[in-house]
Amino acid sequence: TKPYFTWQVLCVMKALFDLTASQEIYAPHSIRMEGDLTLGGLFPVHARGIPGEPCGDIKKENGIHRLEAMMYALDQINSDDDLLPNVTLGARVLDTCSRDTYALEQSLTFVQALIQKDTSDVRCTNGEPPVFVKPEKVVGVIGASASSVSIMVANILRLFQIPQISYASTAPELSDDRRYDFFSRVVPPDSFQAQAMVDIVKAMGWNYVSTVASEGSYGEKGVDAFQQLSREAGGICIAQSLKIPHNHKQENFDKIIRLLLDTRYARAVVLFTSDEDIRGILNASKRADQVGHFLWIGSDSWGAKSSPVHQLEEAAVGAVTILPKRATIAGFDAYFMSRTLENNRRNVWFAEYWEENFNCKLMSSSKKEDTSRKCTGQERIGIDSKYEQEGKVQFVIDAVYAMAHALHNMQRDLCPDVSGICDDMDLAGGKKLLKYIRSVTFNGSAGTSVTFNKNGDAPGRYDLFQYQMDNNSSPGYKNIGQWMETLQLNDMQWPNGQTEIPSSVCSLPCRTGERKKAVKGMPCCWHCEPCDGYQYQYDATSCKLCSYNMRPNPNRTACQPIPIVKLEWHSPWAVIPVFLAMLGIIATIFVMATFVRYNDTPIVRASGRELSYVLLTGIFLCYIITFLMIAKPDVAVCSFRRIFLGLGMCISYAALLTKTNRIYRIFEEGKKSVTAPRLISPTSQLAITTCLIAIQLLGVFIWFGVDPPNTIIDYDEQKTVNPDQARGVLKCDITDLQIICSLGYSILLMVTCTVYAIKTRGVPENFNEAKPIGFTMYTTCIVWLAFIPIFFGTAQSAEKLYIQTTTLCISMNLSASVALGMLYIPKVYVIIFHPELNVQKRKRSFKAVVTAASLTTRLSHKTSDRPNGEAMTELCENVDPNSKFHHIRVYVLKPIVGYQLLVCFSLYSF
C-alpha cells in the first residue's frame, strides 16, 4: 500500500512545511473544548462554495445538528461517573465545507502534535529560544460525513495511526481493511444499502432502472455496488448510469432529465447523490413538466430529510428512501432547542446558524443579505422556527460513545490502579486503541446494539420511507418498512393517486402463450413472440411442439387431445348419398318384386331371369355400400366395407359382361355357321358370372390375410394450419390406393363390358337389350371418369374424408341408378301399364335365328347400296329354357311408285 499513498505523503509534507501559518489560518474556523483526551471532529458545517471560494452557505441540519450532537454526547459522557471516570473528553471540531480537498487541509490540524519539529535554530529577537504551545494530541476522530471526505482524511490519519469513526460515510470501498485499516463506522456500508435497494426494486417488480450518482466516492461507489448486486441477483437491467459533476450547473440537471426521458419505460431512478444534487434533480424534473413520471429511490443521503424536498414536494411524491435504522433522541431535542446565543458561545458557527434559522441579521456586517430584519436574540428554536432532528444525529452520538467506550476499556486494562490517564495509556498509540474500538459492544442511543465487524462496518439495519401526500394530511415521510437482511414492506402510495404499483420495465410481460425473445445485451428487454402452429408455451423463453395426436389448448400453456371426428349421419355430406341410396333401394326392391310377381311373363323371361336377378342383386349392393361407408368405423364395419366396396359393382358388371359377350358370340358365330355357340344357356351364363365374381372375392380374402381390417385415427388428414380446426379422423385402415384397387377389377369388367357393348351396337335393336346395355355402359364410364379426378384431386383437402366418401357413394349410386333405369324401368313400365304387350310370340328354331342374323347382315349391306331402299330386321327370341323354337321376321321396305311395299320373310326351323 505504500506506493499507493506516495502522492498523499508528498501532499502532507508540503502542507506541514507551512504548518505554523496554517495553524493561524484555520484556528478561527474550529471549535476547541479542553479535556484530558481530545477527540477530533469533522462536520460539513457549510456547503461547497462557488469556484474560488472553499465554503458556501451554512448547512443547518447536516452541519449544525450533527456538530451539536457531538457536543451533546461529550457533555453526557463527561457527566457520567461510570464512563471514563475522572477523565474529561475534549474536542477539536473542524468544518469540511463539503469538499474533500478542503477537509484534507483541515485534518492536518489533527496530526500537529505527532510531528517532531526542529527548533534549534529558531531564536526570539532578544536571543532567547522561543516557547512553543504544544498542540493538543487528538486520540481519535469522529467523522467525516461524506464518503469522499472520509476517504481523503483516512489516507492521512492512517499514516499517523489515528483511529477514525464515521457517522455517515457509507462508501463500500471503505470496507477495505487493507487500505483503510484505521477507519470504522457506526452506519452500515452502501453494499448493505445497495442490497436493500435491489430488494426494493425486485419487490416492486421493476426490472429496468436508471442510476444517478454524484461525482465522488459515495455516489460512484454506491452505484457500482448497486449494479454489481443487480447483476448477481439477476432480473434487473440498468437503462442508463449518469453522473452529476462536482461543479454542476442547472444545465447539467436539465441534461440528466432529458437523458432519463430517452428511456421512458425506465421510470425508476436510483439516486446515490448529495442532498444538494437531489434538489437539483427534482427542480429539473419540475421544469421539464415530468412531475409524477419518475419513481425515485433515494439512498441514505436523502433519507428522511426535509431540505432536499423543500418547496419541491410534488416532484418528490412517491419517492422511496432508505435510512440506517435510527430513532429520535429526545435528550438531544431538549438540549438543542435550549441552545441560545448566550449559552452556546463555544460553537463558533452558531451565530451564523441563528441568522439562517430565524431569517434575521445579528449585525450590520452580517453576510446575510436577503433580509433586513434584526435578530433580537430572544428567538427560540422549535418555537419561532421549524425544527426536526436530523437523521444522522443518533449515529454521531453513537460514534462518540463508541470512542468513549473503547477509551474506557483501554483505560481499565492499561491503568487498573490509576484514576485517570496513566503513562501506559498515553504511550499506547492508535493501533492499540483501534483494537479496543473493533471489540466494543454497547447499546446505542436508540437502544440498538453498536458493534463492528473485522472491517470496521456496522450491521445493516435500515428504515424505509416514502414521501407521501394526500388530502387528509400534509406531505411528509412515512415509514413503510425496514430491511434487516430481509425486506419488509407495508402499504405504499404512488403519484397521481395510483393504487397499483407503477411499472418500470423495459418490456411488458408476454401474454399467455407467448415466449420471450431476449434483446441482445439486455436480458431484461425482450420481444414477445406467439407460440404458433401446434406449439405450446413450454416456459417463459421457449415453445415446444405438441405430439402428433395433440394440439395446444386455447391459451397455449399445454397440449390437449385433438377431437376425433367421423362422417355423421346428419352431415350434409351424408344426407345426399343416403337419400339417393334409399330411393335406389326402394326402386330396386320394387323392380325385383315386380319381376318375381311376373316371373313367367314373356318380358321377364326374355330379359334372362337368372342374370336379371343377379344384376338386381349387384345394384342393390351398390346402394347398400353407402350405409357401410357412412357407418361408424369398427372392425366389423371395416370388414364389410372391404367385401362389399367392389362386390356390388363386380356382380352388376359381371352379369352385364356375360350378357353382352353372349350376344356378341351369337352374332359372330352366325356369320360363320349356323352352329350354336357354346356356353349360352342360362346355367352356363350363371357359371360364367359366378367365376367372374369369385375372382373379386378371392382378391378380397387375400387382402384380409395380408392386412387384417382395423380402424385408425388419421391426424394428418385434417391437420389444418389453425390447430383449433384440427381433427383426428376415425376411419378404416384403407388407403386411397387400396380403394382404387378394390374397385379396379369392377372397373375392368365395366370397361370390357363397354367394349362388347360397342361391338354389338349393330345387332337388331330389340335383340336381348344390346343397345340399352350400351347406353348404360357409356353413361357409367362418364360417371367414373368424373369420379377419378374428384377423388384424387381432393386428397390434400381438409374435407378429404367427406368429399371422397360422398363422391364414392354418389358415383356408385349413379352407376346403379343408370343400370336400373335403362335396363329395368322400361320393362317394369310395360309390365304394369301395358300388359297387352307382354304376350308370347311364335316360336322359331335357333337355326332360323342364325339364318336371320346372316340375312340381316346381307340386307344391311344391300340396302346401303340402294339409297332409296331400306331393310329392317327384327329378331325376337324366346328365352324359355324348355323351348327350342325361335322365329325371325325380316321386313324389307322398297319404294314402289310412291308407296312402300312391306315384304315379310318368315323362316321356320328346328
PDB file of N, CA and C in Angstrom, residues 72-105:
ATOM      1  N   TYR A  72     -23.223  17.464  22.476  1.00  0.00           N
ATOM      2  CA  TYR A  72     -24.174  16.888  23.425  1.00  0.00           C
ATOM      3  C   TYR A  72     -23.642  15.570  23.971  1.00  0.00           C
ATOM      4  N   ALA A  73     -23.104  14.711  23.103  1.00  0.00           N
ATOM      5  CA  ALA A  73     -22.582  13.422  23.547  1.00  0.00           C
ATOM      6  C   ALA A  73     -21.398  13.613  24.488  1.00  0.00           C
ATOM      7  N   LEU A  74     -20.510  14.560  24.205  1.00  0.00           N
ATOM      8  CA  LEU A  74     -19.372  14.813  25.091  1.00  0.00           C
ATOM      9  C   LEU A  74     -19.844  15.296  26.457  1.00  0.00           C
ATOM     10  N   ASP A  75     -20.863  16.164  26.464  1.00  0.00           N
ATOM     11  CA  ASP A  75     -21.406  16.624  27.737  1.00  0.00           C
ATOM     12  C   ASP A  75     -21.968  15.458  28.540  1.00  0.00           C
ATOM     13  N   GLN A  76     -22.682  14.545  27.841  1.00  0.00           N
ATOM     14  CA  GLN A  76     -23.270  13.396  28.523  1.00  0.00           C
ATOM     15  C   GLN A  76     -22.192  12.473  29.079  1.00  0.00           C
ATOM     16  N   ILE A  77     -21.155  12.253  28.308  1.00  0.00           N
ATOM     17  CA  ILE A  77     -20.086  11.351  28.747  1.00  0.00           C
ATOM     18  C   ILE A  77     -19.317  11.966  29.920  1.00  0.00           C
ATOM     19  N   ASN A  78     -19.006  13.231  29.793  1.00  0.00           N
ATOM     20  CA  ASN A  78     -18.232  13.892  30.860  1.00  0.00           C
ATOM     21  C   ASN A  78     -19.011  13.972  32.166  1.00  0.00           C
ATOM     22  N   SER A  79     -20.316  13.937  32.072  1.00  0.00           N
ATOM     23  CA  SER A  79     -21.130  13.990  33.295  1.00  0.00           C
ATOM     24  C   SER A  79     -21.475  12.592  33.807  1.00  0.00           C
ATOM     25  N   ASP A  80     -21.006  11.559  33.125  1.00  0.00           N
ATOM     26  CA  ASP A  80     -21.290  10.179  33.516  1.00  0.00           C
ATOM     27  C   ASP A  80     -20.149   9.669  34.386  1.00  0.00           C
ATOM     28  N   ASP A  81     -20.458   9.308  35.625  1.00  0.00           N
ATOM     29  CA  ASP A  81     -19.413   8.853  36.559  1.00  0.00           C
ATOM     30  C   ASP A  81     -18.945   7.435  36.262  1.00  0.00           C
ATOM     31  N   ASP A  82     -19.752   6.684  35.490  1.00  0.00           N
ATOM     32  CA  ASP A  82     -19.377   5.297  35.224  1.00  0.00           C
ATOM     33  C   ASP A  82     -18.558   5.140  33.946  1.00  0.00           C
ATOM     34  N   LEU A  83     -18.663   6.083  33.062  1.00  0.00           N
ATOM     35  CA  LEU A  83     -17.948   6.007  31.797  1.00  0.00           C
ATOM     36  C   LEU A  83     -16.787   6.992  31.827  1.00  0.00           C
ATOM     37  N   LEU A  84     -15.559   6.451  31.736  1.00  0.00           N
ATOM     38  CA  LEU A  84     -14.339   7.256  31.825  1.00  0.00           C
ATOM     39  C   LEU A  84     -14.341   8.134  33.092  1.00  0.00           C
ATOM     40  N   PRO A  85     -14.426   7.497  34.220  1.00  0.00           N
ATOM     41  CA  PRO A  85     -14.399   8.302  35.463  1.00  0.00           C
ATOM     42  C   PRO A  85     -13.065   9.046  35.604  1.00  0.00           C
ATOM     43  N   ASN A  86     -13.168  10.264  36.058  1.00  0.00           N
ATOM     44  CA  ASN A  86     -12.007  11.122  36.272  1.00  0.00           C
ATOM     45  C   ASN A  86     -11.257  11.444  34.985  1.00  0.00           C
ATOM     46  N   VAL A  87     -11.928  11.240  33.863  1.00  0.00           N
ATOM     47  CA  VAL A  87     -11.333  11.581  32.568  1.00  0.00           C
ATOM     48  C   VAL A  87     -12.325  12.462  31.823  1.00  0.00           C
ATOM     49  N   THR A  88     -11.818  13.606  31.371  1.00  0.00           N
ATOM     50  CA  THR A  88     -12.669  14.524  30.612  1.00  0.00           C
ATOM     51  C   THR A  88     -12.280  14.471  29.143  1.00  0.00           C
ATOM     52  N   LEU A  89     -13.306  14.364  28.321  1.00  0.00           N
ATOM     53  CA  LEU A  89     -13.059  14.347  26.887  1.00  0.00           C
ATOM     54  C   LEU A  89     -13.205  15.757  26.333  1.00  0.00           C
ATOM     55  N   GLY A  90     -12.195  16.166  25.584  1.00  0.00           N
ATOM     56  CA  GLY A  90     -12.258  17.438  24.891  1.00  0.00           C
ATOM     57  C   GLY A  90     -12.467  17.206  23.399  1.00  0.00           C
ATOM     58  N   ALA A  91     -12.481  18.305  22.651  1.00  0.00           N
ATOM     59  CA  ALA A  91     -12.751  18.158  21.223  1.00  0.00           C
ATOM     60  C   ALA A  91     -12.087  19.260  20.434  1.00  0.00           C
ATOM     61  N   ARG A  92     -11.747  18.914  19.204  1.00  0.00           N
ATOM     62  CA  ARG A  92     -11.302  19.890  18.221  1.00  0.00           C
ATOM     63  C   ARG A  92     -12.140  19.607  16.960  1.00  0.00           C
ATOM     64  N   VAL A  93     -13.126  20.482  16.722  1.00  0.00           N
ATOM     65  CA  VAL A  93     -14.099  20.255  15.647  1.00  0.00           C
ATOM     66  C   VAL A  93     -13.784  21.191  14.494  1.00  0.00           C
ATOM     67  N   LEU A  94     -13.729  20.603  13.267  1.00  0.00           N
ATOM     68  CA  LEU A  94     -13.389  21.353  12.068  1.00  0.00           C
ATOM     69  C   LEU A  94     -14.525  21.271  11.050  1.00  0.00           C
ATOM     70  N   ASP A  95     -14.563  22.280  10.194  1.00  0.00           N
ATOM     71  CA  ASP A  95     -15.567  22.350   9.118  1.00  0.00           C
ATOM     72  C   ASP A  95     -14.933  21.835   7.828  1.00  0.00           C
ATOM     73  N   THR A  96     -15.575  20.847   7.180  1.00  0.00           N
ATOM     74  CA  THR A  96     -15.052  20.300   5.926  1.00  0.00           C
ATOM     75  C   THR A  96     -15.565  21.065   4.709  1.00  0.00           C
ATOM     76  N   CYS A  97     -16.589  21.904   4.894  1.00  0.00           N
ATOM     77  CA  CYS A  97     -17.208  22.650   3.796  1.00  0.00           C
ATOM     78  C   CYS A  97     -17.637  21.725   2.643  1.00  0.00           C
ATOM     79  N   SER A  98     -17.950  20.483   2.967  1.00  0.00           N
ATOM     80  CA  SER A  98     -18.475  19.513   1.986  1.00  0.00           C
ATOM     81  C   SER A  98     -17.530  19.319   0.799  1.00  0.00           C
ATOM     82  N   ARG A  99     -16.233  19.521   1.040  1.00  0.00           N
ATOM     83  CA  ARG A  99     -15.245  19.404  -0.042  1.00  0.00           C
ATOM     84  C   ARG A  99     -14.080  18.574   0.463  1.00  0.00           C
ATOM     85  N   ASP A 100     -13.708  17.535  -0.284  1.00  0.00           N
ATOM     86  CA  ASP A 100     -12.694  16.603   0.193  1.00  0.00           C
ATOM     87  C   ASP A 100     -11.315  17.241   0.284  1.00  0.00           C
ATOM     88  N   THR A 101     -10.940  18.083  -0.688  1.00  0.00           N
ATOM     89  CA  THR A 101      -9.613  18.695  -0.652  1.00  0.00           C
ATOM     90  C   THR A 101      -9.488  19.682   0.505  1.00  0.00           C
ATOM     91  N   TYR A 102     -10.543  20.407   0.753  1.00  0.00           N
ATOM     92  CA  TYR A 102     -10.529  21.351   1.870  1.00  0.00           C
ATOM     93  C   TYR A 102     -10.456  20.592   3.198  1.00  0.00           C
ATOM     94  N   ALA A 103     -11.205  19.491   3.290  1.00  0.00           N
ATOM     95  CA  ALA A 103     -11.191  18.680   4.509  1.00  0.00           C
ATOM     96  C   ALA A 103      -9.806  18.099   4.755  1.00  0.00           C
ATOM     97  N   LEU A 104      -9.083  17.749   3.668  1.00  0.00           N
ATOM     98  CA  LEU A 104      -7.739  17.212   3.826  1.00  0.00           C
ATOM     99  C   LEU A 104      -6.821  18.248   4.458  1.00  0.00           C
ATOM    100  N   GLU A 105      -6.929  19.467   3.994  1.00  0.00           N
ATOM    101  CA  GLU A 105      -6.107  20.530   4.580  1.00  0.00           C
ATOM    102  C   GLU A 105      -6.467  20.759   6.040  1.00  0.00           C
TER     103      GLU A 105
END
